[in-house]
PDB file of C-alpha atoms in Angstrom:
ATOM      1  CA  MET A   1      -3.913 -61.446  21.143  1.00 52.00           C
ATOM      2  CA  GLU A   2      -3.793 -57.780  22.102  1.00 57.00           C
ATOM      3  CA  ILE A   3      -0.736 -55.732  21.271  1.00 59.00           C
ATOM      4  CA  SER A   4      -0.055 -52.872  23.626  1.00 60.00           C
ATOM      5  CA  MET A   5       1.551 -49.837  22.068  1.00 54.00           C
ATOM      6  CA  PRO A   6       3.203 -47.174  24.210  1.00 55.00           C
ATOM      7  CA  PRO A   7       1.462 -43.805  24.054  1.00 54.00           C
ATOM      8  CA  PRO A   8       2.993 -41.436  21.510  1.00 51.00           C
ATOM      9  CA  GLN A   9       5.447 -38.906  22.885  1.00 51.00           C
ATOM     10  CA  ILE A  10       5.425 -35.433  21.432  1.00 55.00           C
ATOM     11  CA  TYR A  11       8.703 -33.607  21.684  1.00 58.00           C
ATOM     12  CA  VAL A  12       8.207 -29.888  22.063  1.00 81.00           C
ATOM     13  CA  GLU A  13      11.097 -27.968  20.529  1.00 90.00           C
ATOM     14  CA  LYS A  14      11.961 -24.353  21.295  1.00 93.00           C
ATOM     15  CA  THR A  15      13.509 -21.715  19.081  1.00 96.00           C
ATOM     16  CA  LEU A  16      14.376 -18.064  19.390  1.00 97.00           C
ATOM     17  CA  ALA A  17      12.649 -15.403  17.322  1.00 98.00           C
ATOM     18  CA  ILE A  18      13.737 -11.784  17.281  1.00 98.00           C
ATOM     19  CA  ILE A  19      11.632  -8.927  15.994  1.00 98.00           C
ATOM     20  CA  LYS A  20      14.333  -6.531  14.852  1.00 97.00           C
ATOM     21  CA  PRO A  21      14.468  -2.781  15.612  1.00 96.00           C
ATOM     22  CA  ASP A  22      13.024  -1.437  12.358  1.00 93.00           C
ATOM     23  CA  ILE A  23       9.753  -3.402  12.618  1.00 96.00           C
ATOM     24  CA  ILE A  24       9.142  -3.258  16.357  1.00 95.00           C
ATOM     25  CA  ASP A  25       5.926  -1.335  15.613  1.00 96.00           C
ATOM     26  CA  LYS A  26       4.585  -4.485  13.876  1.00 96.00           C
ATOM     27  CA  GLU A  27       5.065  -6.685  16.967  1.00 96.00           C
ATOM     28  CA  GLU A  28       1.359  -7.289  17.619  1.00 96.00           C
ATOM     29  CA  GLU A  29       0.716  -8.193  13.979  1.00 97.00           C
ATOM     30  CA  ILE A  30       3.683 -10.594  13.925  1.00 97.00           C
ATOM     31  CA  GLN A  31       2.689 -12.124  17.257  1.00 96.00           C
ATOM     32  CA  ASP A  32      -0.755 -12.844  15.811  1.00 97.00           C
ATOM     33  CA  ILE A  33       0.830 -14.618  12.811  1.00 97.00           C
ATOM     34  CA  ILE A  34       3.069 -16.616  15.177  1.00 97.00           C
ATOM     35  CA  LEU A  35       0.102 -17.799  17.259  1.00 96.00           C
ATOM     36  CA  ARG A  36      -2.044 -18.605  14.211  1.00 96.00           C
ATOM     37  CA  SER A  37       0.872 -20.713  12.904  1.00 96.00           C
ATOM     38  CA  GLY A  38       0.623 -23.083  15.867  1.00 93.00           C
ATOM     39  CA  PHE A  39       3.418 -21.711  18.029  1.00 94.00           C
ATOM     40  CA  THR A  40       3.216 -21.119  21.746  1.00 92.00           C
ATOM     41  CA  ILE A  41       4.957 -18.039  23.051  1.00 94.00           C
ATOM     42  CA  VAL A  42       6.896 -19.334  26.052  1.00 92.00           C
ATOM     43  CA  GLN A  43       8.503 -16.044  26.986  1.00 94.00           C
ATOM     44  CA  ARG A  44       8.837 -12.541  25.551  1.00 96.00           C
ATOM     45  CA  ARG A  45      11.323  -9.812  26.357  1.00 95.00           C
ATOM     46  CA  LYS A  46      11.729  -6.311  24.942  1.00 96.00           C
ATOM     47  CA  LEU A  47      15.290  -5.046  25.213  1.00 95.00           C
ATOM     48  CA  ARG A  48      17.946  -2.898  23.621  1.00 96.00           C
ATOM     49  CA  LEU A  49      21.323  -4.482  22.920  1.00 95.00           C
ATOM     50  CA  SER A  50      24.606  -2.615  22.987  1.00 95.00           C
ATOM     51  CA  PRO A  51      26.935  -3.074  19.997  1.00 95.00           C
ATOM     52  CA  GLU A  52      29.078  -5.286  22.256  1.00 95.00           C
ATOM     53  CA  HIS A  53      26.116  -7.517  23.122  1.00 95.00           C
ATOM     54  CA  CYS A  54      25.235  -7.734  19.421  1.00 94.00           C
ATOM     55  CA  SER A  55      28.813  -8.769  18.642  1.00 94.00           C
ATOM     56  CA  ASN A  56      28.572 -11.521  21.243  1.00 95.00           C
ATOM     57  CA  PHE A  57      25.182 -12.691  19.965  1.00 95.00           C
ATOM     58  CA  TYR A  58      26.314 -12.804  16.321  1.00 93.00           C
ATOM     59  CA  VAL A  59      29.781 -14.195  17.108  1.00 91.00           C
ATOM     60  CA  GLU A  60      29.557 -16.706  14.200  1.00 90.00           C
ATOM     61  CA  GLN A  61      29.321 -13.777  11.784  1.00 91.00           C
ATOM     62  CA  TYR A  62      32.480 -12.121  13.123  1.00 92.00           C
ATOM     63  CA  GLY A  63      34.966 -11.284  10.372  1.00 92.00           C
ATOM     64  CA  LYS A  64      32.383 -11.124   7.597  1.00 92.00           C
ATOM     65  CA  MET A  65      32.047  -7.899   5.611  1.00 93.00           C
ATOM     66  CA  PHE A  66      28.529  -7.149   6.884  1.00 92.00           C
ATOM     67  CA  PHE A  67      29.357  -7.710  10.590  1.00 94.00           C
ATOM     68  CA  PRO A  68      29.842  -4.017  11.542  1.00 95.00           C
ATOM     69  CA  ASN A  69      26.591  -3.055   9.781  1.00 95.00           C
ATOM     70  CA  LEU A  70      24.767  -5.950  11.435  1.00 94.00           C
ATOM     71  CA  THR A  71      25.847  -4.964  14.947  1.00 95.00           C
ATOM     72  CA  ALA A  72      25.023  -1.286  14.256  1.00 95.00           C
ATOM     73  CA  TYR A  73      21.569  -2.259  12.929  1.00 96.00           C
ATOM     74  CA  MET A  74      20.745  -4.626  15.785  1.00 96.00           C
ATOM     75  CA  SER A  75      21.796  -2.056  18.397  1.00 96.00           C
ATOM     76  CA  SER A  76      19.996   0.844  16.683  1.00 96.00           C
ATOM     77  CA  GLY A  77      16.836   0.492  18.769  1.00 96.00           C
ATOM     78  CA  PRO A  78      14.742  -1.825  20.898  1.00 97.00           C
ATOM     79  CA  LEU A  79      13.997  -5.358  19.746  1.00 97.00           C
ATOM     80  CA  VAL A  80      11.735  -8.120  20.977  1.00 98.00           C
ATOM     81  CA  ALA A  81      13.159 -11.565  21.749  1.00 97.00           C
ATOM     82  CA  VAL A  82      10.622 -14.377  21.906  1.00 97.00           C
ATOM     83  CA  ILE A  83      10.952 -18.046  22.802  1.00 96.00           C
ATOM     84  CA  LEU A  84       8.652 -20.045  20.540  1.00 96.00           C
ATOM     85  CA  ALA A  85       7.631 -23.650  21.135  1.00 93.00           C
ATOM     86  CA  ARG A  86       5.903 -26.298  19.051  1.00 92.00           C
ATOM     87  CA  HIS A  87       6.684 -29.593  17.388  1.00 91.00           C
ATOM     88  CA  LYS A  88       9.646 -28.971  15.004  1.00 93.00           C
ATOM     89  CA  ALA A  89       9.683 -25.292  16.013  1.00 95.00           C
ATOM     90  CA  ILE A  90      13.038 -24.486  14.385  1.00 96.00           C
ATOM     91  CA  ALA A  91      12.077 -25.843  10.962  1.00 96.00           C
ATOM     92  CA  TYR A  92       8.592 -24.326  11.004  1.00 97.00           C
ATOM     93  CA  TRP A  93       9.853 -20.899  12.117  1.00 98.00           C
ATOM     94  CA  LYS A  94      12.556 -20.913   9.419  1.00 97.00           C
ATOM     95  CA  GLU A  95       9.912 -21.838   6.843  1.00 97.00           C
ATOM     96  CA  LEU A  96       7.658 -19.009   8.024  1.00 97.00           C
ATOM     97  CA  LEU A  97      10.597 -16.560   7.866  1.00 97.00           C
ATOM     98  CA  GLY A  98      11.703 -17.435   4.339  1.00 96.00           C
ATOM     99  CA  PRO A  99      15.179 -16.723   2.922  1.00 96.00           C
ATOM    100  CA  SER A 100      17.423 -14.443   4.996  1.00 93.00           C
ATOM    101  CA  ASN A 101      17.768 -12.025   2.076  1.00 94.00           C
ATOM    102  CA  SER A 102      14.453 -10.144   1.991  1.00 94.00           C
ATOM    103  CA  LEU A 103      14.899  -9.217  -1.689  1.00 95.00           C
ATOM    104  CA  LEU A 104      15.247 -12.908  -2.593  1.00 95.00           C
ATOM    105  CA  ALA A 105      12.343 -13.752  -0.274  1.00 95.00           C
ATOM    106  CA  LYS A 106      10.098 -11.274  -2.147  1.00 95.00           C
ATOM    107  CA  GLU A 107      10.854 -13.159  -5.395  1.00 96.00           C
ATOM    108  CA  THR A 108      10.855 -16.782  -4.234  1.00 96.00           C
ATOM    109  CA  HIS A 109       8.711 -16.782  -1.040  1.00 96.00           C
ATOM    110  CA  PRO A 110       6.376 -13.758  -1.352  1.00 96.00           C
ATOM    111  CA  ASP A 111       4.182 -14.860   1.568  1.00 96.00           C
ATOM    112  CA  SER A 112       7.103 -15.278   3.994  1.00 96.00           C
ATOM    113  CA  LEU A 113       7.583 -12.885   6.895  1.00 97.00           C
ATOM    114  CA  ARG A 114      10.883 -11.555   5.556  1.00 97.00           C
ATOM    115  CA  ALA A 115       9.289 -10.857   2.158  1.00 96.00           C
ATOM    116  CA  ILE A 116       6.462  -8.963   3.855  1.00 96.00           C
ATOM    117  CA  TYR A 117       8.413  -7.049   6.518  1.00 97.00           C
ATOM    118  CA  GLY A 118      12.057  -7.033   5.381  1.00 95.00           C
ATOM    119  CA  THR A 119      13.651  -4.435   3.139  1.00 93.00           C
ATOM    120  CA  ASP A 120      17.003  -5.923   2.086  1.00 91.00           C
ATOM    121  CA  ASP A 121      19.674  -8.503   2.958  1.00 87.00           C
ATOM    122  CA  LEU A 122      20.651  -6.770   6.213  1.00 89.00           C
ATOM    123  CA  ARG A 123      17.271  -5.399   7.332  1.00 93.00           C
ATOM    124  CA  ASN A 124      15.438  -8.701   7.047  1.00 95.00           C
ATOM    125  CA  ALA A 125      12.985  -7.920   9.888  1.00 96.00           C
ATOM    126  CA  LEU A 126      13.214 -11.124  11.930  1.00 97.00           C
ATOM    127  CA  HIS A 127      15.723 -13.585  13.300  1.00 97.00           C
ATOM    128  CA  GLY A 128      15.385 -17.330  13.678  1.00 97.00           C
ATOM    129  CA  SER A 129      17.773 -19.904  15.107  1.00 96.00           C
ATOM    130  CA  ASN A 130      19.499 -22.043  12.471  1.00 95.00           C
ATOM    131  CA  ASP A 131      19.537 -25.321  14.386  1.00 94.00           C
ATOM    132  CA  PHE A 132      19.000 -26.881  17.810  1.00 92.00           C
ATOM    133  CA  ALA A 133      22.447 -25.939  19.169  1.00 91.00           C
ATOM    134  CA  ALA A 134      22.048 -22.338  17.993  1.00 94.00           C
ATOM    135  CA  ALA A 135      18.559 -22.169  19.505  1.00 94.00           C
ATOM    136  CA  GLU A 136      19.869 -23.346  22.884  1.00 92.00           C
ATOM    137  CA  ARG A 137      22.752 -20.859  22.836  1.00 93.00           C
ATOM    138  CA  GLU A 138      20.595 -17.947  21.656  1.00 96.00           C
ATOM    139  CA  ILE A 139      17.802 -18.616  24.151  1.00 94.00           C
ATOM    140  CA  ARG A 140      20.352 -18.733  26.982  1.00 93.00           C
ATOM    141  CA  PHE A 141      21.854 -15.468  25.700  1.00 95.00           C
ATOM    142  CA  MET A 142      18.543 -13.587  25.585  1.00 96.00           C
ATOM    143  CA  PHE A 143      16.914 -15.346  28.557  1.00 94.00           C
ATOM    144  CA  PRO A 144      19.698 -16.431  30.942  1.00 88.00           C
ATOM    145  CA  GLU A 145      17.222 -17.604  33.598  1.00 83.00           C
ATOM    146  CA  VAL A 146      15.243 -19.933  31.290  1.00 72.00           C
ATOM    147  CA  ILE A 147      15.599 -23.709  31.351  1.00 64.00           C
ATOM    148  CA  VAL A 148      16.066 -24.892  27.766  1.00 58.00           C
ATOM    149  CA  GLU A 149      15.736 -28.638  28.315  1.00 59.00           C
ATOM    150  CA  PRO A 150      12.761 -30.345  26.676  1.00 59.00           C
ATOM    151  CA  ILE A 151       9.477 -30.562  28.538  1.00 59.00           C
ATOM    152  CA  PRO A 152       9.389 -33.882  30.421  1.00 61.00           C
ATOM    153  CA  VAL A 153       7.107 -36.648  29.138  1.00 64.00           C
ATOM    154  CA  GLY A 154       6.261 -40.175  30.230  1.00 70.00           C
ATOM    155  CA  GLN A 155       7.814 -41.371  33.471  1.00 76.00           C
ATOM    156  CA  ALA A 156       9.887 -38.200  33.896  1.00 71.00           C
ATOM    157  CA  ALA A 157       6.697 -36.127  33.834  1.00 70.00           C
ATOM    158  CA  LYS A 158       4.988 -38.452  36.329  1.00 77.00           C
ATOM    159  CA  ASP A 159       7.997 -38.276  38.647  1.00 77.00           C
ATOM    160  CA  TYR A 160       8.012 -34.478  38.477  1.00 72.00           C
ATOM    161  CA  LEU A 161       4.275 -34.290  39.169  1.00 76.00           C
ATOM    162  CA  ASN A 162       4.508 -36.706  42.102  1.00 81.00           C
ATOM    163  CA  LEU A 163       7.505 -34.958  43.618  1.00 79.00           C
ATOM    164  CA  TYR A 164       6.538 -31.302  43.192  1.00 76.00           C
ATOM    165  CA  VAL A 165       2.994 -30.697  41.959  1.00 78.00           C
ATOM    166  CA  THR A 166       0.888 -33.252  43.826  1.00 84.00           C
ATOM    167  CA  PRO A 167       2.145 -32.330  47.333  1.00 84.00           C
ATOM    168  CA  THR A 168       1.570 -28.638  46.645  1.00 83.00           C
ATOM    169  CA  LEU A 169      -1.931 -29.287  45.310  1.00 84.00           C
ATOM    170  CA  LEU A 170      -2.759 -31.544  48.228  1.00 86.00           C
ATOM    171  CA  GLU A 171      -1.587 -28.951  50.750  1.00 87.00           C
ATOM    172  CA  GLY A 172      -3.487 -26.136  49.021  1.00 84.00           C
ATOM    173  CA  LEU A 173      -6.696 -28.094  48.569  1.00 87.00           C
ATOM    174  CA  THR A 174      -6.559 -29.284  52.193  1.00 90.00           C
ATOM    175  CA  ALA A 175      -6.132 -25.707  53.420  1.00 87.00           C
ATOM    176  CA  LEU A 176      -9.003 -24.577  51.181  1.00 86.00           C
ATOM    177  CA  TYR A 177     -11.258 -27.353  52.502  1.00 87.00           C
ATOM    178  CA  LEU A 178     -10.414 -26.569  56.142  1.00 90.00           C
ATOM    179  CA  ALA A 179     -11.073 -22.856  55.574  1.00 88.00           C
ATOM    180  CA  SER A 180     -14.587 -23.510  54.225  1.00 79.00           C
TER     181      SER A 180
END
């Protein structure tokens, strides 16, 4: 008797990473670490946020003592927003970042990105989404045109390919054949 198992489905999760203004000159170095850690860079955008945009992005922090300093810091220069993807992207990125307080990170997680690049609790070098809902909201904030839904697998992927990709390929390959 043969037991048929369905093929495994790999869920690709996305998260938002931000290279903050004070370490923008280390972008290439950090991007190399990101890629060597198994992430795919889905999209990258260099931008400068106004204090108002920073307030909207960090709305959950509103009312906390450090909020004015945070918005001033994040609007002090250009930053790089990056959509990262991989299996369990949020958890792996948070692990790579280390504790949000860079001083604590230097003591407890000396190889983490915040220990290496951060200087204190506020200037912690990099941002990472806390959870799936935050990642969705933050990606939509930084990349309003991006579709956040998971990459289709199984029948949904086959349907998409049959509906959109196959006809386009067929038309293009036919035209290429007729032109030769």
